[in-house]
Amino acid sequence: MPAKNPVSWASVIAAHAQNRRSTDALGLFSSMLRSGTAPDQFALGSTVRACAELGDIGVGRQVHAQAMKSENGSDLIVQNALVTMYSKSGLVADGFLLFGRMREKDPISWGSIIAGFAQQGCEMEALQIFREMVAEGMHHPNEFHFGSVFSACGVLGSLEYGEQIHSLSVKYRLDHNSYAGCSLSDMYARCKKLESAKRVFYGIDAPDLVSWNSIINACSVEGLLSEAMVLLSEMRGSGLRPDGITVRGLLCACVGCDAIQHGRLMHSYLVKLGLDGDVSVCNSLLSMYARCMDFSSAMDVFHETRDRDVVTWNSILTACVQHQHLEVVFKLFNLLQRSLPSLDRISLNNVLSASAELGYFEMVKQVHTCTFKVGLVNDTMLSNGLIDTYAKCGSLDDAVKLFEMMGTNSDVFSWSSLIVGYAQSGYPRKALDLFARMRNLGVRPNHVTFVGVLTACSRVGLVDEGCYYYSIMEPEHGVLPTREHCSCVIDLLARAGRLTEAAKFVDQMPFEPDIVMWKTLLAGSKTHNDVEMGRRAAEGILNIDPSHSAAYVLLCNIYSASGDWNEFARLKKAMRSSGVKKSPGKSWVKLKGELKVFIVEDRSHPESEEIYTMLELVGMEMIKAGYVPKLSCNHASFDLTGNGLSDEEETLAGYG
């Protein structure tokens, strides 16, 4: 090769940078400097672009300094590349400072800073700069400018401004451009204007794969599975091959048991496409099966996934919690700690959820220790979860200790978690005292806070005070009452025997009563032996769910306790004719370091005979000690199981 000059160096550096061989491009630039050849604007621009591609801001700053020493420091090519590099590296303020000092700007200059602000979460600034460019009138906006501002409008949900910019894009005949049109369609979809999104999409000239994926994902997010499948068929008809993004979008639309067949078809299809080795696709597939209530298939996908990442683990942990396979959560958690170098907040929160369900105190301690190991000890959200779980496991001392250690890091959720913990653990006075302390410090209560306060009032019998707190939630604190708050008020009144007021509250509250509310009223009716109110509450439950066994059981107990055996017999007959069966209870016991699962009447255990024999002996000792079985519960259980289930047999769920 002839003697190298600035042009030849610039050409070879540019070739490597354009082909994403950025490390090689930087090496060539270093060689160029060592050879004593001064870089021109093209070599500097290509090298800066290589730094941006690698995210190596340190080397980028060195190249910037090198450019400033030369006569090319103010060249437009170099300055555009520098603005892009700083913006892509998250230093958009530095990029904007450089942009402001530029004596000359072209469409690339404007596009780089607009895109930088839009991509770094500064959408309003991106829109403001776009307005300035249009007002200046020196340059017409191009498809890249429109693409960035449409994306910004979508993130902000700013439909009005998005429509104005849409009109401007029509003026410049860019609304049918593939790049701008894709962003415009996505903007309408984000603003919940799916018909407008589809109209824009079908107007795009030769939509590419990105455009198809955008509109398919928009339909999927809205749960329009059938429309998404039609779009898939049209995309394939246009000659384009779906990729992992396409498949993930379609899997997102599969929700509930009714969608499982579509999900399985997509599973077969993605295998045919060779995408079953893509971990992000496998993660979406796992989540799809979990959403469609097919936990077994979700576990199969997990076991078959190679190169699992933290999303894979979090997805299966979430599925286990949702499907109440809580013992599996702990087994997976132990594997996870050995499989990944670090855990994240989602992993640990899932384990806390399972621990709270079972009152598994030792596991909560283990999670707390993990927060120190993985650098999340000061994570406020995780600390709040620990406070909540400690309280649910009965360790209020640990909850209080952690709360006090949080200091200024505590937020309203920290206070609320401890208030709820006190209320639900039998310390209602402490809950109310903590609420008073919270208000004195100026911490604004939220909806969770009032759940704790109302629960505390209910437990301690402060009916009037509880009703007062409910009445000031919205006018004084801006907290709209939810179903959970209404359930608390019903419980407050029902526990105090004010069942007529509770029923009146049900009739007047701003929601249709749900099963939880009716069950609360039914439980109060049982406690105070109010047959008529119990009948009304049970009917409310059965109108919502005719197969709800708990309603039958509680109503049976009310009838038997009141001696109304005719109604008791009628209800038993109705249960038989409806095929209602009580769901077997399940409990977990830690035995020799391993979590054991027990199900009522389960005889599959190899030592079941020994277990039942031991239960009978324990039952006899309980009776000798003065325990009196609740006859009404036995009668109700007899009808549901058909074999005279005893209290001792029911304790199989807790056998260790």
XYZ file of C-alpha atoms in Angstrom:
656
model
C 0.000 0.000 0.000
C 1.302 3.527 -0.796
C 2.300 5.776 2.096
C -0.645 6.308 4.426
C -2.152 9.772 4.532
C -5.051 11.314 6.513
C -7.552 10.281 3.832
C -6.515 6.609 3.811
C -6.483 6.473 7.622
C -9.911 8.105 7.769
C -11.312 5.672 5.187
C -10.205 2.536 6.995
C -11.301 3.867 10.422
C -14.722 4.795 8.985
C -15.090 1.347 7.396
C -14.499 -0.378 10.735
C -16.791 2.002 12.638
C -19.617 1.603 10.118
C -19.369 -2.197 10.354
C -19.581 -2.077 14.164
C -15.972 -3.095 14.617
C -15.612 -0.220 17.020
C -12.742 -1.608 19.092
C -10.688 -2.081 15.920
C -11.575 1.462 14.845
C -10.175 2.841 18.117
C -7.034 0.750 17.689
C -6.511 2.146 14.196
C -6.987 5.695 15.499
C -4.268 5.090 18.114
C -1.969 3.714 15.405
C -2.665 6.792 13.299
C -1.613 9.098 16.129
C 1.523 7.054 16.816
C 2.475 7.307 13.147
C 2.496 11.080 13.467
C -0.415 11.579 11.066
C -2.805 14.341 12.136
C -6.439 13.125 12.023
C -8.835 15.023 9.814
C -12.505 15.705 10.582
C -13.589 12.385 9.056
C -11.185 10.299 11.153
C -12.202 12.196 14.295
C -15.918 11.847 13.536
C -15.654 8.091 12.883
C -13.620 7.556 16.057
C -16.137 9.467 18.168
C -18.944 7.351 16.670
C -16.981 4.214 17.629
C -16.736 5.508 21.212
C -20.497 6.111 21.229
C -21.116 2.572 19.967
C -18.944 1.112 22.741
C -20.257 3.506 25.393
C -16.627 4.348 26.203
C -17.050 7.941 27.337
C -13.520 8.054 28.798
C -11.837 7.493 25.429
C -14.488 9.708 23.849
C -13.456 12.632 26.039
C -9.819 12.056 25.073
C -10.757 12.187 21.384
C -12.786 15.339 22.099
C -9.694 16.922 23.673
C -7.604 15.811 20.685
C -10.111 17.461 18.336
C -10.056 20.734 20.290
C -6.267 20.913 19.888
C -6.582 20.646 16.121
C -8.109 22.895 13.514
C -10.982 20.395 13.149
C -12.444 20.909 16.617
C -15.195 23.198 15.368
C -15.949 21.149 12.258
C -19.636 20.271 11.909
C -18.970 16.543 11.334
C -16.909 16.290 14.521
C -19.313 18.322 16.632
C -22.353 16.337 15.458
C -20.560 13.110 16.368
C -19.679 14.499 19.811
C -23.266 15.621 20.504
C -24.475 12.123 19.555
C -21.838 10.423 21.724
C -22.633 12.446 24.845
C -26.380 12.013 24.344
C -26.148 8.241 23.814
C -23.910 7.875 26.871
C -26.507 9.470 29.142
C -24.633 12.781 29.338
C -27.289 14.673 27.437
C -26.561 17.859 29.417
C -22.977 17.831 28.094
C -24.295 17.199 24.606
C -26.729 20.089 24.915
C -23.958 22.405 26.166
C -21.869 21.550 23.108
C -24.923 21.912 20.851
C -25.531 25.418 22.201
C -21.956 26.478 21.369
C -22.089 25.287 17.769
C -21.744 28.170 15.317
C -23.326 26.105 12.571
C -26.092 23.521 12.882
C -27.579 21.169 10.304
C -30.498 18.667 10.487
C -28.141 16.052 11.961
C -27.214 18.431 14.807
C -30.860 19.055 15.664
C -31.770 15.383 15.261
C -28.936 14.222 17.527
C -29.898 16.433 20.461
C -33.653 15.843 20.032
C -33.093 12.061 19.963
C -30.707 12.319 22.913
C -33.275 14.050 25.119
C -36.086 11.716 23.995
C -34.025 8.570 24.660
C -32.792 9.723 28.074
C -36.248 10.361 29.532
C -36.285 14.118 28.896
C -39.297 14.096 26.591
C -40.465 17.646 27.320
C -37.011 19.024 26.484
C -37.012 17.049 23.218
C -40.349 18.602 22.242
C -39.139 22.089 23.179
C -36.023 21.801 20.995
C -38.130 20.470 18.119
C -40.377 23.537 18.471
C -37.319 25.803 18.372
C -36.030 24.118 15.221
C -39.373 24.493 13.445
C -39.729 28.117 14.611
C -36.206 28.957 13.435
C -37.159 27.793 9.955
C -33.584 27.131 8.841
C -34.123 23.388 8.367
C -37.134 21.284 7.491
C -37.800 18.454 9.955
C -37.004 15.009 8.560
C -38.263 11.503 9.373
C -35.755 11.115 12.230
C -36.878 14.336 13.905
C -40.512 13.249 13.643
C -39.692 9.750 14.869
C -38.064 11.120 18.032
C -40.840 13.580 18.895
C -43.606 11.043 18.180
C -41.848 8.676 20.611
C -41.642 11.481 23.186
C -45.370 12.209 22.822
C -46.140 8.514 23.250
C -44.154 8.248 26.475
C -45.826 11.393 27.827
C -49.268 10.266 26.650
C -49.585 13.699 25.033
C -52.205 12.983 22.373
C -52.997 16.638 21.677
C -49.410 17.584 20.896
C -48.880 14.320 19.019
C -51.805 15.119 16.742
C -50.386 18.591 16.069
C -47.036 17.116 15.045
C -48.887 14.517 12.952
C -50.449 17.387 10.991
C -46.985 18.891 10.503
C -45.639 15.558 9.208
C -48.451 15.491 6.639
C -47.315 18.935 5.448
C -43.840 17.534 4.791
C -45.266 14.287 3.342
C -43.521 12.154 5.930
C -46.564 10.558 7.573
C -46.226 7.558 5.228
C -42.488 7.217 5.827
C -41.600 3.867 7.401
C -39.507 5.315 10.255
C -41.738 8.272 11.148
C -44.943 6.319 10.498
C -43.889 3.504 12.824
C -43.254 5.984 15.662
C -46.526 7.771 14.904
C -48.491 4.513 15.001
C -46.816 3.592 18.284
C -47.648 7.040 19.704
C -51.358 6.569 18.983
C -51.249 3.068 20.491
C -49.628 4.379 23.688
C -52.351 7.040 23.870
C -55.022 4.284 23.666
C -56.084 5.286 20.133
C -55.676 1.889 18.521
C -57.881 2.610 15.504
C -55.773 5.670 14.686
C -52.638 3.572 15.185
C -53.875 0.968 12.699
C -54.946 3.632 10.217
C -51.451 5.159 10.275
C -49.832 1.734 10.002
C -51.822 0.720 6.933
C -50.814 4.028 5.321
C -47.068 3.348 5.669
C -45.227 2.741 2.407
C -43.786 -0.799 2.557
C -43.789 -1.252 6.356
C -40.703 -3.022 7.646
C -40.439 -5.618 10.421
C -40.122 -2.921 13.096
C -43.407 -1.352 11.943
C -45.218 -4.704 11.937
C -43.885 -5.570 15.388
C -45.020 -2.203 16.730
C -48.654 -2.587 15.643
C -48.800 -6.277 16.630
C -47.490 -5.386 20.080
C -50.016 -2.533 20.345
C -52.891 -4.968 19.742
C -51.385 -7.476 22.162
C -51.061 -4.920 24.964
C -54.769 -4.142 24.564
C -55.568 -7.870 24.772
C -56.749 -8.044 21.145
C -55.309 -11.467 20.438
C -57.445 -12.191 17.366
C -56.452 -8.910 15.700
C -52.805 -9.527 16.533
C -53.002 -12.979 14.915
C -54.579 -11.476 11.770
C -51.712 -8.983 11.581
C -49.223 -11.834 11.937
C -50.828 -13.580 8.973
C -50.689 -10.367 6.915
C -47.057 -9.828 7.850
C -46.114 -13.306 6.716
C -48.064 -12.712 3.516
C -45.907 -9.654 2.834
C -42.831 -11.870 2.832
C -41.458 -10.887 6.246
C -40.344 -13.501 8.764
C -41.376 -12.989 12.411
C -38.587 -12.504 14.924
C -38.357 -12.785 18.688
C -40.007 -9.388 19.211
C -43.003 -10.481 17.111
C -43.440 -13.667 19.102
C -43.035 -11.948 22.473
C -45.723 -9.458 21.517
C -48.160 -12.223 20.571
C -47.453 -14.193 23.739
C -48.201 -11.040 25.751
C -51.788 -11.140 24.442
C -52.397 -14.674 25.735
C -54.095 -14.210 29.109
C -56.416 -16.625 30.914
C -57.508 -20.194 30.311
C -59.357 -19.289 27.099
C -56.106 -18.202 25.428
C -54.092 -21.315 26.233
C -54.675 -22.924 22.822
C -53.349 -19.830 21.047
C -50.394 -19.869 23.424
C -49.595 -23.485 22.625
C -49.847 -22.781 18.894
C -47.405 -19.914 19.331
C -45.123 -22.247 21.275
C -45.054 -24.703 18.369
C -44.590 -21.877 15.888
C -41.631 -20.312 17.690
C -39.942 -23.725 17.849
C -40.442 -24.002 14.082
C -38.854 -20.557 13.691
C -35.878 -21.691 15.757
C -36.556 -19.121 18.481
C -36.771 -21.595 21.370
C -33.112 -20.898 22.121
C -33.765 -17.170 22.612
C -33.889 -16.629 26.373
C -36.119 -13.529 26.077
C -38.650 -15.549 24.049
C -38.507 -18.376 26.603
C -39.141 -15.863 29.394
C -42.256 -14.590 27.598
C -43.389 -18.170 26.963
C -42.981 -19.068 30.635
C -44.984 -16.008 31.709
C -47.685 -16.801 29.146
C -48.253 -20.290 30.552
C -48.371 -18.868 34.083
C -50.975 -16.266 33.051
C -53.004 -18.982 31.312
C -53.070 -21.042 34.548
C -50.859 -23.829 33.146
C -48.209 -23.951 35.848
C -46.907 -27.364 34.785
C -46.040 -26.100 31.296
C -44.445 -22.989 32.804
C -42.153 -25.236 34.858
C -41.351 -27.307 31.757
C -40.285 -24.178 29.877
C -38.151 -23.110 32.834
C -36.343 -26.445 32.965
C -35.799 -26.451 29.185
C -34.454 -22.887 29.034
C -30.725 -22.685 28.489
C -28.673 -19.717 29.680
C -31.332 -18.543 32.140
C -31.078 -14.906 33.124
C -32.492 -13.071 36.120
C -35.764 -12.461 34.233
C -36.197 -16.238 33.802
C -35.774 -16.829 37.514
C -38.042 -13.942 38.471
C -40.734 -15.158 36.067
C -40.840 -18.662 37.537
C -40.705 -17.345 41.121
C -43.635 -15.034 40.369
C -45.540 -17.945 38.810
C -44.931 -20.113 41.886
C -46.272 -17.397 44.194
C -49.321 -16.732 42.005
C -50.160 -20.447 41.789
C -49.485 -21.046 45.504
C -46.613 -23.492 44.943
C -44.864 -21.807 47.815
C -42.565 -24.653 48.764
C -41.121 -24.559 45.229
C -40.225 -20.881 45.705
C -37.762 -21.740 48.455
C -36.167 -24.609 46.527
C -35.715 -22.357 43.500
C -34.378 -19.552 45.669
C -31.619 -21.802 46.978
C -30.746 -22.801 43.398
C -30.902 -19.191 42.266
C -28.326 -18.086 44.809
C -25.896 -20.625 43.365
C -26.767 -19.952 39.711
C -26.563 -16.160 39.447
C -23.912 -13.794 40.751
C -26.491 -11.400 42.148
C -30.154 -11.237 43.044
C -32.439 -8.320 42.376
C -35.362 -6.723 44.165
C -37.979 -8.764 42.270
C -36.370 -12.093 43.217
C -36.249 -11.207 46.885
C -39.762 -9.739 46.954
C -41.158 -12.978 45.521
C -39.460 -14.974 48.269
C -40.825 -12.531 50.847
C -44.355 -12.990 49.463
C -44.095 -16.765 49.857
C -42.571 -16.402 53.327
C -45.409 -14.111 54.404
C -48.003 -16.649 53.242
C -46.427 -19.405 55.344
C -45.051 -17.361 58.226
C -41.609 -18.727 57.346
C -39.524 -16.545 59.659
C -36.174 -18.259 58.990
C -36.475 -17.552 55.265
C -37.241 -13.876 55.935
C -34.021 -13.680 57.933
C -32.185 -15.295 55.014
C -33.600 -12.743 52.571
C -32.648 -9.917 54.930
C -29.076 -11.233 55.007
C -29.073 -11.374 51.199
C -29.848 -7.658 51.002
C -26.440 -6.976 52.570
C -24.656 -9.364 50.210
C -26.154 -7.939 47.014
C -26.056 -4.257 47.963
C -29.803 -3.775 48.459
C -29.763 -3.130 52.182
C -30.755 0.522 51.613
C -33.441 -0.275 49.038
C -36.549 1.348 50.531
C -39.064 -0.806 48.659
C -37.353 -4.021 49.740
C -37.032 -2.804 53.324
C -40.761 -2.071 53.340
C -41.393 -5.626 52.149
C -39.212 -6.961 54.958
C -41.103 -4.905 57.565
C -44.405 -6.229 56.235
C -43.201 -9.841 56.157
C -41.574 -9.723 59.595
C -44.902 -8.498 60.968
C -46.855 -11.231 59.179
C -44.461 -13.813 60.610
C -45.161 -12.521 64.111
C -41.761 -10.876 64.601
C -42.788 -7.308 65.293
C -39.525 -6.652 67.136
C -37.579 -7.226 63.912
C -40.079 -5.129 61.964
C -39.747 -2.214 64.404
C -35.955 -2.525 64.501
C -35.717 -2.352 60.701
C -38.185 0.546 60.577
C -36.110 2.553 63.052
C -32.885 1.717 61.171
C -34.349 3.105 57.939
C -34.417 6.594 59.434
C -34.861 9.214 56.729
C -35.106 6.489 54.060
C -38.538 5.527 55.370
C -41.559 6.583 53.339
C -45.329 6.367 53.718
C -45.223 2.666 52.805
C -42.734 2.014 55.629
C -45.083 3.628 58.142
C -48.119 1.905 56.652
C -46.462 -1.536 56.710
C -45.742 -1.236 60.415
C -49.197 0.177 61.202
C -50.838 -2.743 59.374
C -48.436 -5.130 61.106
C -49.403 -3.864 64.548
C -53.111 -3.943 63.681
C -53.093 -7.484 62.322
C -50.818 -8.877 65.042
C -53.072 -7.929 67.936
C -51.568 -4.556 68.882
C -54.243 -2.143 67.656
C -53.384 0.546 70.224
C -49.777 0.633 69.014
C -51.033 0.896 65.436
C -53.140 3.934 66.302
C -50.305 5.512 68.306
C -47.953 5.054 65.347
C -50.552 6.619 63.062
C -50.733 9.656 65.351
C -46.923 9.902 65.360
C -46.886 9.663 61.578
C -49.375 12.517 61.214
C -47.463 14.683 63.697
C -44.330 14.295 61.554
C -46.244 15.448 58.485
C -46.146 12.135 56.611
C -49.207 12.023 54.367
C -51.139 8.733 54.816
C -52.097 6.603 51.822
C -54.706 3.920 51.193
C -52.612 1.217 52.929
C -52.278 3.382 56.033
C -56.045 3.591 56.386
C -56.422 -0.168 55.949
C -54.202 -0.538 59.015
C -56.020 2.180 60.957
C -59.487 0.784 60.215
C -58.311 -2.741 61.054
C -56.904 -1.493 64.357
C -60.167 0.239 65.235
C -62.055 -2.948 64.396
C -59.850 -5.137 66.584
C -60.111 -2.860 69.598
C -63.810 -2.071 69.164
C -63.434 1.649 68.422
C -66.406 1.733 66.074
C -67.136 5.458 66.122
C -63.454 6.351 65.810
C -63.083 3.960 62.869
C -66.106 5.451 61.126
C -64.617 8.909 61.692
C -61.318 7.943 60.063
C -63.213 6.483 57.120
C -65.180 9.713 56.729
C -62.049 11.939 56.576
C -60.033 9.788 54.176
C -61.020 11.648 51.032
C -61.835 15.199 52.226
C -58.750 15.617 54.447
C -56.186 13.269 52.899
C -57.263 12.822 49.286
C -57.491 9.032 49.642
C -60.435 7.567 47.747
C -62.109 4.665 49.585
C -61.452 1.293 47.950
C -63.169 -2.062 48.318
C -60.607 -2.981 50.955
C -61.517 0.044 53.066
C -65.213 -0.773 52.723
C -64.521 -4.360 53.832
C -62.742 -2.965 56.895
C -65.763 -0.815 57.802
C -68.104 -3.796 57.373
C -65.818 -5.816 59.653
C -65.694 -2.924 62.132
C -69.493 -2.825 62.412
C -70.061 -6.588 62.209
C -67.543 -7.422 64.953
C -69.308 -4.964 67.239
C -72.658 -6.645 66.566
C -73.998 -3.646 64.648
C -75.093 -5.880 61.781
C -78.001 -3.701 60.662
C -75.612 -0.758 60.208
C -73.170 -3.036 58.400
C -75.901 -4.152 55.995
C -76.951 -0.537 55.439
C -73.332 0.368 54.681
C -73.198 -2.462 52.116
C -76.304 -1.056 50.431
C -74.965 2.510 50.328
C -71.256 2.059 49.533
C -69.992 3.131 46.067
C -69.200 -0.460 45.005
C -71.119 -3.605 44.284
C -70.385 -5.905 47.237
C -67.896 -8.663 46.465
C -67.343 -12.069 48.054
C -64.933 -10.722 50.682
C -67.503 -8.192 51.891
C -70.304 -10.749 52.066
C -68.014 -13.219 53.870
C -67.147 -10.514 56.405
C -70.841 -9.903 57.057
C -71.483 -13.656 57.174
C -68.719 -14.170 59.746
C -70.210 -11.400 61.900
C -73.637 -13.020 61.593
C -72.174 -16.318 62.796
C -70.435 -14.646 65.744
C -73.631 -12.906 66.850
C -75.945 -15.762 65.817
C -78.037 -13.617 63.441
C -79.664 -16.194 61.166
C -81.466 -13.772 58.854
C -78.420 -11.609 58.249
C -76.335 -14.746 57.755
C -78.792 -16.012 55.161
C -78.647 -12.696 53.296
C -74.845 -12.653 53.325
C -74.622 -16.278 52.147
C -77.047 -15.556 49.317
C -74.866 -12.609 48.328
C -71.845 -14.908 48.088
C -73.681 -17.646 46.196
C -75.119 -15.156 43.705
C -71.533 -14.334 42.767
C -70.137 -17.871 43.027
C -72.704 -20.707 43.386
C -69.925 -23.217 44.092
C -68.351 -21.268 46.967
C -68.037 -23.952 49.646
C -67.095 -21.580 52.496
C -70.484 -19.851 52.289
C -72.277 -23.185 52.710
C -70.021 -24.157 55.609
C -70.545 -20.905 57.519
C -74.290 -20.923 56.922
C -74.475 -24.567 58.055
C -72.685 -23.538 61.223
C -75.185 -20.718 61.819
C -78.151 -23.071 61.361
C -76.683 -25.769 63.593
C -75.699 -23.273 66.302
C -79.243 -21.877 66.338
C -80.767 -25.380 66.313
C -82.505 -24.834 62.974
C -82.021 -28.417 61.748
C -84.672 -28.146 59.036
C -82.761 -25.374 57.280
C -79.547 -27.264 57.967
C -80.929 -30.351 56.186
C -82.271 -28.247 53.306
C -78.888 -26.652 52.786
C -77.127 -30.030 52.858
C -79.471 -31.277 50.157
C -78.798 -28.175 48.053
C -75.079 -28.752 48.427
C -75.355 -32.352 47.252
C -77.479 -31.436 44.253
C -75.074 -28.631 43.295
C -72.037 -30.863 43.656
C -70.368 -28.458 46.065
C -67.233 -29.815 47.692
C -64.959 -28.209 50.198
C -61.469 -27.560 48.876
C -58.994 -29.557 50.973
C -56.840 -27.509 53.291
C -53.109 -27.361 52.732
C -50.363 -26.558 55.209
C -46.590 -26.398 55.214
C -44.273 -27.500 58.024
C -40.498 -27.193 58.191
C -39.049 -30.562 59.249
C -35.309 -31.245 59.489
C -34.529 -28.225 57.341
C -36.984 -29.187 54.588
C -40.435 -27.745 53.924
C -43.162 -30.441 53.974
C -46.582 -30.029 52.355
C -49.684 -31.652 53.900
C -53.191 -31.812 52.461
C -56.341 -32.731 54.398
C -57.316 -36.404 53.862
C -54.283 -37.022 51.680
C -53.326 -40.706 51.958
C -50.603 -40.697 49.316
C -47.788 -40.314 51.850
C -45.892 -43.633 52.307
C -46.227 -43.264 56.089
C -49.858 -42.104 56.084
C -51.029 -44.908 58.435
C -48.447 -43.934 61.035
C -49.358 -40.255 60.590
C -53.080 -40.860 61.145
C -52.380 -43.097 64.144
C -50.279 -40.345 65.684
C -53.030 -37.805 64.974
C -55.588 -39.956 66.782
C -53.301 -40.207 69.794
C -52.696 -36.448 69.762
C -56.459 -35.886 69.472
C -57.121 -38.071 72.481
C -54.541 -36.152 74.509
C -56.154 -32.856 73.413
C -59.566 -34.016 74.674
C -58.032 -35.175 77.960
C -56.500 -31.705 78.302
C -59.960 -30.136 77.988
C -60.295 -29.437 74.261
C -63.940 -29.554 73.122
C -64.503 -30.052 69.356
C -66.902 -27.613 67.698
C -69.855 -29.826 66.871
C -71.307 -27.464 64.273
C -68.096 -27.489 62.273
C -68.027 -31.280 62.366
C -71.552 -31.490 60.985
C -70.700 -29.116 58.163
C -67.516 -30.978 57.377
C -69.332 -34.332 57.463
C -71.583 -33.304 54.627
C -68.746 -31.955 52.547
C -66.445 -34.952 52.868
C -68.925 -37.763 53.263
C -66.905 -39.760 55.791
C -67.370 -38.115 59.157
C -64.206 -36.048 59.126
C -62.912 -35.442 62.632
C -61.055 -32.433 63.992
C -58.030 -34.657 64.511
C -58.007 -35.651 60.849
C -58.135 -32.023 59.817
C -54.937 -31.392 61.746
C -53.121 -33.642 59.262
C -52.420 -30.405 57.413
C -50.227 -29.354 60.289
C -48.585 -32.706 61.027
C -44.790 -32.601 61.188
